[in-house]
Coordinates of C-alpha atoms and ligand atoms in Angstrom, one line a residue:
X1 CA -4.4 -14.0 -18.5
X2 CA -4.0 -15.5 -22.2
X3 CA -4.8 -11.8 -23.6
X4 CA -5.2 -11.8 -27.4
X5 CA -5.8 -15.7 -28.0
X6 CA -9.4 -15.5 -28.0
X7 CA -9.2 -12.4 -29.5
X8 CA -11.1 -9.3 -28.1
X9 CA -14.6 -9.2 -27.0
X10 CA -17.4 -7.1 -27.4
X11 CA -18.7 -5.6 -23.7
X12 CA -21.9 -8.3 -24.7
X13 CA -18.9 -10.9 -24.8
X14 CA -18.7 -11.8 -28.5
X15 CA -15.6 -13.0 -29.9
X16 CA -13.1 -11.1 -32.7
X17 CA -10.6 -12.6 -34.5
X18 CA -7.6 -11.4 -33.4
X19 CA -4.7 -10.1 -35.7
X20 CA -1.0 -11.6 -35.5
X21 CA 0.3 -10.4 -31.8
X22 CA 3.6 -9.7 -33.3
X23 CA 2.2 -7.3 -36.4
X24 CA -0.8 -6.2 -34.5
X25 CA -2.1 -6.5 -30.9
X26 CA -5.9 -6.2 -30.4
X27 CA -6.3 -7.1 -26.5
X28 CA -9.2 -7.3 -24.3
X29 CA -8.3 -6.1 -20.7
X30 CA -9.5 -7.0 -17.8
X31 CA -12.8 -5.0 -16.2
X32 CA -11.7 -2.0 -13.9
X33 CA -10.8 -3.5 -10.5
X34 CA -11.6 -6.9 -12.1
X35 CA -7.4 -8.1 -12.8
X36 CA -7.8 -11.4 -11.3
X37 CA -6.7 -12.7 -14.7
X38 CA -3.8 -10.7 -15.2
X39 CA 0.1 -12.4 -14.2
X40 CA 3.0 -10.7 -13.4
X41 CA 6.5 -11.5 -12.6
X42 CA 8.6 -9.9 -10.5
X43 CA 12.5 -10.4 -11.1
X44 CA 15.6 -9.7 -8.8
X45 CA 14.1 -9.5 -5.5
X46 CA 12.0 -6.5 -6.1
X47 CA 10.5 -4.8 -3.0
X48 CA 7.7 -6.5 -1.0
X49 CA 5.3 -4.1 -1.1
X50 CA 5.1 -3.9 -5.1
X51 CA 3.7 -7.8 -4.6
X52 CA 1.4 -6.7 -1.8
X53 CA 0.0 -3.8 -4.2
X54 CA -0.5 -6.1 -7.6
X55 CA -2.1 -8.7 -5.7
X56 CA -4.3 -5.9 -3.5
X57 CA -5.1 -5.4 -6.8
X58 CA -6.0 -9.0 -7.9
X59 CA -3.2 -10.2 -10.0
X60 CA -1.4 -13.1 -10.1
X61 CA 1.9 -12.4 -8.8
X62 CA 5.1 -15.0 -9.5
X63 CA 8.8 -13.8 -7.9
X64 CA 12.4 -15.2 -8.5
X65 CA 15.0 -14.0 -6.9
X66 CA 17.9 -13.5 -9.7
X67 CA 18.1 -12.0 -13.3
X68 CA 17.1 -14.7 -15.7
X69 CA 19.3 -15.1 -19.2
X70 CA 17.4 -14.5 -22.1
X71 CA 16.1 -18.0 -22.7
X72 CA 15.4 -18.6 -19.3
X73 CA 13.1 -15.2 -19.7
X74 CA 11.7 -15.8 -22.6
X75 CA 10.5 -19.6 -21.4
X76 CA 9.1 -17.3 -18.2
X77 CA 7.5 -15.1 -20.4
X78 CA 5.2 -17.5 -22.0
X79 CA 2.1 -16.2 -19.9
X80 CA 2.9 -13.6 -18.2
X81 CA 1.4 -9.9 -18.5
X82 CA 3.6 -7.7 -17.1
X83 CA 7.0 -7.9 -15.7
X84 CA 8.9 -6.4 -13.0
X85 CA 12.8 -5.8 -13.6
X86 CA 15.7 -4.3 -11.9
X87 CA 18.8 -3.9 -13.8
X88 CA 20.3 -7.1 -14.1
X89 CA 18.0 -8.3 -16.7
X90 CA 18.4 -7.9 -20.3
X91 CA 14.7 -7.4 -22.2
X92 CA 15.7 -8.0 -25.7
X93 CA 13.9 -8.1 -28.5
X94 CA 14.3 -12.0 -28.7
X95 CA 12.8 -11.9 -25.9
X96 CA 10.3 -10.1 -26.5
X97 CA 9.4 -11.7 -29.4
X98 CA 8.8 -14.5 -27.4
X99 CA 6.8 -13.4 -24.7
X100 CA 3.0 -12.6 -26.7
X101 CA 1.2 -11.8 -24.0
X102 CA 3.2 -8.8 -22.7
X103 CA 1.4 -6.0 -22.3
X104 CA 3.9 -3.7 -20.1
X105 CA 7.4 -3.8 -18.2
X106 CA 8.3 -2.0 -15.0
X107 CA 12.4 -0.8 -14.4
X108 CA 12.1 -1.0 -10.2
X109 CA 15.2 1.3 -11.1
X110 CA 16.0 4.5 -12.7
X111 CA 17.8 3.2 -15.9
X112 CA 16.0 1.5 -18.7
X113 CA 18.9 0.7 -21.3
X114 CA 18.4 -3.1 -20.2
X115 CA 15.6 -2.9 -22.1
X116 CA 15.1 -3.0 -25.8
X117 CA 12.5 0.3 -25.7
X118 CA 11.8 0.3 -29.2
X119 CA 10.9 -3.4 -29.7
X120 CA 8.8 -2.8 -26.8
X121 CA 7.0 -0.1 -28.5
X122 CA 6.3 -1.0 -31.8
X123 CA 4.9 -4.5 -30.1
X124 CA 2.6 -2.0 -27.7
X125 CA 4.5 -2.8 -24.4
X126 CA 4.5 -0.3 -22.0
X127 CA 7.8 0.9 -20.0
X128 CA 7.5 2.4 -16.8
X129 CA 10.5 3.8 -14.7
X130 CA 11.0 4.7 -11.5
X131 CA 13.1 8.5 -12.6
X132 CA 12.7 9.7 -8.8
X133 CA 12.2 7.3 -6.7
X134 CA 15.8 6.9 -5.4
X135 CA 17.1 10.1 -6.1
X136 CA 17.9 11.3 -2.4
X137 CA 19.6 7.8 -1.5
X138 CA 22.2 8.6 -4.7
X139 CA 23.1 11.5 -3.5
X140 CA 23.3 10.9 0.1
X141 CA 25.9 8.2 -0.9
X142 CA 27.9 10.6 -3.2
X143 CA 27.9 13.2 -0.4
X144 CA 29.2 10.3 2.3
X145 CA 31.6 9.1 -0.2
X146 CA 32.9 12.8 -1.0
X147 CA 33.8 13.4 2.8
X148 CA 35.4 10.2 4.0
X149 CA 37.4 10.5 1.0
X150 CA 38.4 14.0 1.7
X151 CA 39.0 12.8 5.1
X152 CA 40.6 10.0 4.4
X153 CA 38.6 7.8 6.7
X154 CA 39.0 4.5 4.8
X155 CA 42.6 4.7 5.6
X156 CA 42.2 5.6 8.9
X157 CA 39.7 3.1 9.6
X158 CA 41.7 0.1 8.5
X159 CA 44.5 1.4 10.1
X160 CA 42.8 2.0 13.1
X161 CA 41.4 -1.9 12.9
X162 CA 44.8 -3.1 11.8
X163 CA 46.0 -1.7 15.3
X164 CA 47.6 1.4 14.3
X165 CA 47.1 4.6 15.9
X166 CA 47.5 7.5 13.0
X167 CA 46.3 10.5 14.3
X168 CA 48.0 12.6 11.4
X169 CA 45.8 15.3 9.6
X170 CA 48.3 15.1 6.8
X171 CA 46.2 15.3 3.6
X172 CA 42.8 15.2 5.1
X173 CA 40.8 18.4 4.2
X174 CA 37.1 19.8 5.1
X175 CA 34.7 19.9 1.8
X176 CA 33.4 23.1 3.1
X177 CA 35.2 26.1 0.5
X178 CA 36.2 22.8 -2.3
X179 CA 35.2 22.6 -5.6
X180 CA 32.6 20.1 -6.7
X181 CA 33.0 19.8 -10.5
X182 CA 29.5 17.8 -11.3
X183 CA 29.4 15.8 -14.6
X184 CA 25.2 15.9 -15.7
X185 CA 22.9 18.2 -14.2
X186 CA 19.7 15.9 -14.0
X187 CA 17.8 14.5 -11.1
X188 CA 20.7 13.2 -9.0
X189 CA 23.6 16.0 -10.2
X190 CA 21.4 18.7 -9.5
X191 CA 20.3 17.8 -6.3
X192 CA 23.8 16.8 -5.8
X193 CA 24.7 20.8 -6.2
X194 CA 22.0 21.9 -3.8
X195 CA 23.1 19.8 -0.9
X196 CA 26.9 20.1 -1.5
X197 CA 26.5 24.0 -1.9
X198 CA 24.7 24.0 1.6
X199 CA 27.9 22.2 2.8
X200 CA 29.9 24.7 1.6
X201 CA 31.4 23.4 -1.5
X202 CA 31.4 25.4 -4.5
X203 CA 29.7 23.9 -7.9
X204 CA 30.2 23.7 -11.4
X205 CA 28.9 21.3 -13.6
X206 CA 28.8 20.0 -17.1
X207 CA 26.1 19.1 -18.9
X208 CA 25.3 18.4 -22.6
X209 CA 22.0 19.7 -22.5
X210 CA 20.4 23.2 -21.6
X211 CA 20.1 22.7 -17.8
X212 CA 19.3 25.6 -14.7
X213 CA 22.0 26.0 -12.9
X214 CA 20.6 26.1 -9.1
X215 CA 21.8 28.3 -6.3
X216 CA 25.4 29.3 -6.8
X217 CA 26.5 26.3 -9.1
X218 CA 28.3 27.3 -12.2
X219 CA 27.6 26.1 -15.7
X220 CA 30.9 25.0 -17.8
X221 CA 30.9 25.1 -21.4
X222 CA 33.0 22.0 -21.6
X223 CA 34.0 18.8 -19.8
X224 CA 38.1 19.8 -19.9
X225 CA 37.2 23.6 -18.6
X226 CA 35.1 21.7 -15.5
X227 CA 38.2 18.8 -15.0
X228 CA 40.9 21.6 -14.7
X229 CA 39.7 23.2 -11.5
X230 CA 37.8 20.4 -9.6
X231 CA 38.9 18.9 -6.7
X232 CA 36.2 17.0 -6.8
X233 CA 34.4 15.4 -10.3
X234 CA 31.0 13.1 -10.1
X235 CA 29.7 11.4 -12.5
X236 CA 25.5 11.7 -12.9
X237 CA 25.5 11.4 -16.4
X238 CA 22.8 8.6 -18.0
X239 CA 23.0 5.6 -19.8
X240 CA 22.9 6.4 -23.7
X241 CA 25.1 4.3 -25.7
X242 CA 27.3 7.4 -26.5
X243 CA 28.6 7.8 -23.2
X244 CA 30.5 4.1 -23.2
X245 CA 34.1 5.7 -22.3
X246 CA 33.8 9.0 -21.7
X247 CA 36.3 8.6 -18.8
X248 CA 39.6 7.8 -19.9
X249 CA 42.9 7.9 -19.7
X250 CA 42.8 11.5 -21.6
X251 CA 40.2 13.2 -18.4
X252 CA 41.4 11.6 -15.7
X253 CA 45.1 13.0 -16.7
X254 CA 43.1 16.8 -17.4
X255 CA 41.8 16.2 -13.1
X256 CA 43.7 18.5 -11.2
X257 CA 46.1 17.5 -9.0
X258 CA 45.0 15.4 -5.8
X259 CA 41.4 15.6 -6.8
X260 CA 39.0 12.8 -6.3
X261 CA 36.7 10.8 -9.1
X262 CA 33.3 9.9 -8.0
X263 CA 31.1 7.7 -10.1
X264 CA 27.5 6.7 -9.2
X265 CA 26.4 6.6 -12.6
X266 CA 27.1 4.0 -14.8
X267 CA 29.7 1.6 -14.8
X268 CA 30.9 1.8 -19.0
X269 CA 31.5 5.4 -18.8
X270 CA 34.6 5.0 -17.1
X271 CA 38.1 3.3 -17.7
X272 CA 39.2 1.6 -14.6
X273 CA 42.3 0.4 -15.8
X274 CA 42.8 4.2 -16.5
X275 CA 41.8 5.5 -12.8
X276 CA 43.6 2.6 -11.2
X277 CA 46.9 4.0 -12.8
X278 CA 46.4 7.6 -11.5
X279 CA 45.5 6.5 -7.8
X280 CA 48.8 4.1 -7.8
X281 CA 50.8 6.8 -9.4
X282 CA 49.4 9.3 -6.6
X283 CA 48.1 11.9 -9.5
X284 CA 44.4 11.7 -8.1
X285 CA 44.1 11.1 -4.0
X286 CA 40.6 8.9 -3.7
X287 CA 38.6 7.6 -5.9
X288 CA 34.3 6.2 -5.1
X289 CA 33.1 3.3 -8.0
X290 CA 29.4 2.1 -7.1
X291 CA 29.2 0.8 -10.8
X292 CA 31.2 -1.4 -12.9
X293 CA 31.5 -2.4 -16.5
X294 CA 30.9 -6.0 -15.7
X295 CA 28.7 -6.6 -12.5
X296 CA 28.2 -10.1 -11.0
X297 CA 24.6 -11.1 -11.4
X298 CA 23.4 -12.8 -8.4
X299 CA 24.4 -12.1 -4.5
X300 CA 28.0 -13.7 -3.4
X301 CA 28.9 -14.3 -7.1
X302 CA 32.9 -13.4 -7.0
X303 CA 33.9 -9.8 -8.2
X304 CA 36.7 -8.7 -9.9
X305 CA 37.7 -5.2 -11.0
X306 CA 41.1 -3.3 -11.4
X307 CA 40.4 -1.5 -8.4
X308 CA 40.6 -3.8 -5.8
X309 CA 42.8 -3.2 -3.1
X310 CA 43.7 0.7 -3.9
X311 CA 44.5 2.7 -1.1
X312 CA 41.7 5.5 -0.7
X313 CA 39.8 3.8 -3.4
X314 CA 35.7 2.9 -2.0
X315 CA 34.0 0.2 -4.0
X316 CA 30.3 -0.3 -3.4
X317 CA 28.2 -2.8 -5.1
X318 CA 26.2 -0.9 -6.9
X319 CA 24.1 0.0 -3.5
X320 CA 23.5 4.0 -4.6
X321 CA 20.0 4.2 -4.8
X322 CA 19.8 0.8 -2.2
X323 CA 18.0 2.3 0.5
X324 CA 15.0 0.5 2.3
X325 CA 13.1 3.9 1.7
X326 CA 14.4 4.3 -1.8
X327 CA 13.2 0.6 -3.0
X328 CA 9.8 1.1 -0.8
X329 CA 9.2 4.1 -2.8
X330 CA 10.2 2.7 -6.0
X331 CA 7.8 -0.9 -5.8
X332 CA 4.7 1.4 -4.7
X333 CA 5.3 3.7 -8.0
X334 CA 6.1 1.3 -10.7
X335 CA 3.6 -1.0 -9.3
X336 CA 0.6 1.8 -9.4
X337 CA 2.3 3.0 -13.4
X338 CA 1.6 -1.2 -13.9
X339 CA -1.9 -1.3 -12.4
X340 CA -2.8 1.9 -14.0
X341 CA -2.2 0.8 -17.4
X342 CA -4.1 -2.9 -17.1
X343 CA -6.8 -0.9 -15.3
X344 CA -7.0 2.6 -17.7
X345 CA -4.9 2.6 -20.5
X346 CA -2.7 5.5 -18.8
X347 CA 1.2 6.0 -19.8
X348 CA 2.1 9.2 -17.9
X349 CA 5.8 8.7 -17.5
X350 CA 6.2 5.8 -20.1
X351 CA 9.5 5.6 -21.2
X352 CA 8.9 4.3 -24.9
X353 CA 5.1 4.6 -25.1
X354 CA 3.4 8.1 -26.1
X355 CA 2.7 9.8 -22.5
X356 CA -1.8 9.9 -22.0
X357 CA -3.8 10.0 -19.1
X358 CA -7.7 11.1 -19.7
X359 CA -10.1 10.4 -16.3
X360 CA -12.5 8.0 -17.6
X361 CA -16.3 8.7 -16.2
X362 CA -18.0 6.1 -15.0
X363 CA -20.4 4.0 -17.5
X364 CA -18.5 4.6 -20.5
X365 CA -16.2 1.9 -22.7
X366 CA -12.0 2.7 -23.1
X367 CA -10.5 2.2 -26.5
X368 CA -6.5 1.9 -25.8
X369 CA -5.6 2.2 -29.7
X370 CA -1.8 2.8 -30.4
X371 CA -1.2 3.3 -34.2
X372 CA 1.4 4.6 -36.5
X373 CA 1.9 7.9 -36.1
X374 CA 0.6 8.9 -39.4
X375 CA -1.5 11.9 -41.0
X376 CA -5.6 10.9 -41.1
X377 CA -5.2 8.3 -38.2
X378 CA -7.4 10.3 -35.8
X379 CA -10.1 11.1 -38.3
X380 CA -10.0 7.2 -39.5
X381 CA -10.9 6.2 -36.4
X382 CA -13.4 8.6 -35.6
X383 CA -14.8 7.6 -39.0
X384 CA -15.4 3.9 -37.6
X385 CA -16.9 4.6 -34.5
X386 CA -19.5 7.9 -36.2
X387 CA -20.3 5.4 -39.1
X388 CA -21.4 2.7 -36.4
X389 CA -23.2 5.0 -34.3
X390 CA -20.7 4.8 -31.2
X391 CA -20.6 8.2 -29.4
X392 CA -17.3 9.6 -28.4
X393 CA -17.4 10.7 -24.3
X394 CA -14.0 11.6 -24.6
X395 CA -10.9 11.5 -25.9
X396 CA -6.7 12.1 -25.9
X397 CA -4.2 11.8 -28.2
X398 CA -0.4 12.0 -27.7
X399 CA 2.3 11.2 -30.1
X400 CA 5.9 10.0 -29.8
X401 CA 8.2 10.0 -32.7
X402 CA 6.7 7.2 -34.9
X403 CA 3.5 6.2 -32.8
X404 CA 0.7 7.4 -31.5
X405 CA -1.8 6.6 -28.9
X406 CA -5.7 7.4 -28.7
X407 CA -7.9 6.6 -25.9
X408 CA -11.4 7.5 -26.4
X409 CA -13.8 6.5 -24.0
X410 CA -17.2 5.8 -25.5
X411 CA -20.7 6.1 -24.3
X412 CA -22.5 2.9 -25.8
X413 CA -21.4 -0.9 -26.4
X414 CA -19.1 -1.2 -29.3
X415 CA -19.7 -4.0 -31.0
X416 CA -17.7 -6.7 -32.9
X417 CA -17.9 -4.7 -36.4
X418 CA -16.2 -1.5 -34.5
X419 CA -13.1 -3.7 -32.8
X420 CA -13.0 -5.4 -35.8
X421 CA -12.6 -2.4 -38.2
X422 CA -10.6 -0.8 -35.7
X423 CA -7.8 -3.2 -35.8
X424 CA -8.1 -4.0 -39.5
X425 CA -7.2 0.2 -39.7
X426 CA -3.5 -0.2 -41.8
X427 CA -2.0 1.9 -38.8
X428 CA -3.0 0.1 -35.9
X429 CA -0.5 -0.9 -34.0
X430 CA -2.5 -2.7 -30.9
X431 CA -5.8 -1.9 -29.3
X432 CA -7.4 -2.9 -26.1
X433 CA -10.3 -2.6 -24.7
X434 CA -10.9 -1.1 -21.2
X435 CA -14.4 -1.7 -20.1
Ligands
LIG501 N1 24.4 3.8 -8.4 C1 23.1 3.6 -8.4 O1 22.6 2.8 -7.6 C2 22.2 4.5 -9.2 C3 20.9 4.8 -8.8 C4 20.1 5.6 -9.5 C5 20.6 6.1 -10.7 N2 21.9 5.8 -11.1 C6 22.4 6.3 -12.4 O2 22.7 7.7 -12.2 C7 22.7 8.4 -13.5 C8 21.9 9.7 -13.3 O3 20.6 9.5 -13.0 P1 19.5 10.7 -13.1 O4 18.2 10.2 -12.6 O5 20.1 11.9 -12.5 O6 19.4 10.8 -14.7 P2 18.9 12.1 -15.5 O7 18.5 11.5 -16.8 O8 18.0 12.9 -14.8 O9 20.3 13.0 -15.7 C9 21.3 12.6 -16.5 C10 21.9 13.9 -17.0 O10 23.2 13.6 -17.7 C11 23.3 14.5 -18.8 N3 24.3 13.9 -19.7 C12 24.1 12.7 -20.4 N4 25.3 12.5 -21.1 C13 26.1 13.4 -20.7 C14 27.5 13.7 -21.0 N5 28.2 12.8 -21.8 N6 28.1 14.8 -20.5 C15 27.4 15.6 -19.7 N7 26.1 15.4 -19.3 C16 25.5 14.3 -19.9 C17 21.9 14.5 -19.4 O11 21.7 15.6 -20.2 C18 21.1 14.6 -18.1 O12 20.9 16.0 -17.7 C19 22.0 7.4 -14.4 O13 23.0 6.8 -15.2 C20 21.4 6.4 -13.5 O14 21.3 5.1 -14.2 C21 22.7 5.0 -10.4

C-alpha cells in the first residue's frame, strides 16, 4: 500500500494533500477487513503461522530468511507497511528514515533495544512486543541448565560418550535445599522463583525496581549482599543500555565459592573473559551462557567466544525462548497487535506508542491522531471537528512522555476541510483515517 502518497481521503474518496511523511504523517488506512493493500515483511524466519494470520487477513506478506544490514533494509523498506523482526536486525533511525511508508514494527521476541523506539515514535510507527509469549520456555531452560550443572551431567555425558565409565558422585549435588540468588524479578525471574522454590531451592533475588517477592523468595537490598550467599546467580535482567557490564571481574570474584553463573538474559551484561578465568581457576564450578556479546547472524555462520571448550561450561545459541510452542505463541500475538493497529488504530502493549484501545461501533469513521503531547491539543481538535459539524461517537486519549494519541470515532463523513485542518494542527504528529 503506497500510504500517504496520494495523501488521505475523504470516506467520499476525495484527495488531501498530504504533509511531509518525515515531519508529519497524515495516512489513509485501509477499510476494516479490507488490508488487501497493506505489505508486510517478515525477517529471520519468523513463525509460519504469523504469515498464515496477515494474509487470512488480506495482506501482502514478503519473508526472507536472515537479518538484513541496514542498507539492505532500508532498500526492503521502500514499500513496505509493517515489518516483522526478531533480534538480529537493527531498526535504526537511518533506516527508518528511509522506509516512508512504515506504519508499525513487530519484535517476534521479547527485547526491543534493536530498535530505535523513539525514531519510531516521533515518525508514528508502532512497536509491538511479544513481553510473554516465551516466558515459560526461558525458564524451563534455566531450570534444565541449573540441574545438569549441579549434577554435573555435561561431564558425565562426554565422558560417558568418550568411553569412560565415571560413576563418582564427587561434586554433584541435588538443587532441592540450594540457594537460587535471582538477578531481576520480572516476567522470567519471577517465574523463575516460583518453579525453583517448588523444587526446593531457596530464592533471593535482586532487583532495581520495587518488585513482589512471591512465595518464600527473599528480596536483597543489593547485588553484592545476593552474590555472597548464592550457589546459584541467574541473570533476567533486561536490555537498557546501563546494564552493558554489570558482570565483571569484580561479581563474579563476590560469587561464593563453587557456585554457578547462569545467564539467559542478554549477552553485554556479562564479561566472558572474566567468567572463563573463574571456571579455569576452579573458583566457580559451572557456568550456562545462551547469549553472547557478539552473536553470528545467520544459521552455520562460525562462533567464537571465550568460553569454548570449558569444562562444566553449557553454551546454547541463544535457543531460551526457542520453543515450537514459544514462537507459535509469539507469531499469533504480534501478528493480531499488527492487524489490530492497520485495522483500529489500537496500541495496547506498544512499546514506544501511547497505549489506546476504544471498541469502535459499527457505522462510525476512526481518527488515529498522534500529536505532541502538549496543553490545548485535545480541545484544538475537538474545535475542528464541532466547527465543521462532525459529531464525536467516541473518544480516548492516552499520553506517553512527549506524545499523545487520540482516537475519536465520528458519526458523519469528515470531509477534506476536517483532515485537512486536522493535520495542518502545529502538534500533529500523524493521523490516519480508519473507516
Ligand atoms: N535467551 C533468550 O532466548 C531470551 C528469551 C526471552 C527473553 N530474554 C531476555 O531475558 C531478559 C528478561 O526478560 P523479562 O521478560 O523477564 O524482562 P522484564 O522486563 O520483565 O524483567 C527485567 C527485570 O530486570 C530488572 N532489572 C533491570 N536492570 C537490572 C539490574 N541492573 N539489576 C537488577 N535488576 C534489573 C527490571 O527492573 C525488571 O524487573 C531480557 O533481557 C530478555 O531480552 C532472553
Amino acid at each position: 500500500m503506497t500510504l500517504g502518497s496520494d495523501g488521505p481521503r475523504t470516506a467520499a474518496g476525495a484527495a488531501v494533500e498530504a504533509a511531509s511523511p518525515r515531519s508529519k504523517r497524515s495516512l489513509a488506512m485501509p477499510k476494516r477487513g479490507d488490508q488487501e493493500a497493506c505489505t508486510a515483511l517478515l525477517l529471520e524466519n519468523i513463525h509460519p503461522v504469523a504469515v498464515q494470520q496477515l494474509e487470512a487477513a488480506g495482506i501482502t506478506v514478503r519473508t526472507a530468511p536472515g537479518a538484513m544490514d541496514e542498507d539492505e533494509l532500508a532498500a526492503a523498506l521502500a514499500d513496505v507497511d509493517l515489518l516483522g523482526i526478531r533480534s538480529k536486525t537493527q531498526v535504526t533511525d537511518k533506516v527508518l528514515e528511509q522506509a516512508p511508508h512504515l506504519l508499525a514494527i513487530g519484535a517476534f521476541c521479547i527485547g526491543t533495544n534493536q530498535i530505535d523506539l523513539e525514531a519510531a515514535a516521533v515518525r508514528g510507527i508502532a512497536v509491538f512486543n511479544a513481553p510473554f509469549s516465551n516466558t515459560r520456555s526461558v525458564v524451563e531452560l534455566a531450570i534444565a541448565e541449573i540441574i545438569a550443572l549441579t549434577r554435573r551431567l555435561t561431564q558425565k555425558d562426554s565422558a560417558l560418550h568418550a568411553g569412560k565409565w565415571d560413576k563418582s558422585a564427587e561434586g554433584a549435588h541435588e538443587v532441592r535445599g540450594r540457594r537460587l540468588g535471582i538477578v531481576g524479578y520480572g516476567n522470567i525471574g519471577s517465574q523463575l522463583s516460583v518453579i525453583a522454590e517448588s523444587l526446593g531451592m531457596s530464592v533471593s533475588f535482586f532487583d532495581v525496581a520495587d518488585k513482589l517477592a512471591l512465595g518464600n523468595a527473599r528480596r536483597r537490598g543489593s547485588l553484592d549482599d545476593l552474590l555472597a550467599d548464592c550457589d546459584v546467580v541467574s541473570l533476567h535482567v533486561d536490555g537498557r543500555p546501563g546494564n552493558a557490564g554489570i558482570f565483571g571481574e569484580r561479581e563474579f570474584a563476590r560469587m561464593k565459592p563453587g557456585a554457578i553463573f547462569v545467564n539467559l538474559s542478554r549477552g553485554f551484561v556479562a564479561d566472558h573473559e572474566a567468567l572463563r578465568e573463574h571456571i579455569l581457576s576452579g573458583h566457580l564450578s559451572g557456568a550456562a551462557v545462551d547469549v553472547f556479546p557478539q552473536e553470528p547472524k545467520r544459521q552455520g555462520d562460525d562462533f567464537s567466544s571465550a568460553l569454548r571448550g570449558l569444562p562444566n561450561v553449557i553454551l546454547t545459541p541463544h535457543i531460551g525462548g526457542s520453543t515450537e510452542e514459544a514462537q507459535e505463541d509469539i507469531g499469533h500475538f504480534v501478528a493480531g497487535k499488527l492487524q489490530d493497529f492497520v485495522a483500529t488504530g489500537g496500541t495496547t502493549l506498544s512499546v514506544n506508542l501511547p497505549s489506546v484501545g476504544l471498541e469502535q461501533a459499527p457505522g462510525t469513521h476512526r481518527l488515529a491522531h498522534l500529536h505532541h503531547n502538549v496543553p490545548g491539543v485535545l480541545a484544538r481538535v475537538n474545535a475542528v471537528l464541532a466547527d465543521r459539524g462532525v459529531n464525536i461517537e467516541g473518544q480516548v486519549l492516552t499520553t506517553r512522555g512527549t506524545l499523545g494519541y487520540l482516537l475519536t470515532d465520528v458519526g458523519l463523513d469528515y470531509t477534506a476541510e476536517v483532515i485537512k485542518e486536522l493535520t495542518e494542527l502545529p502538534e500533529t504528529v500523524s493521523l490516519r483515517i480508519i473507516d
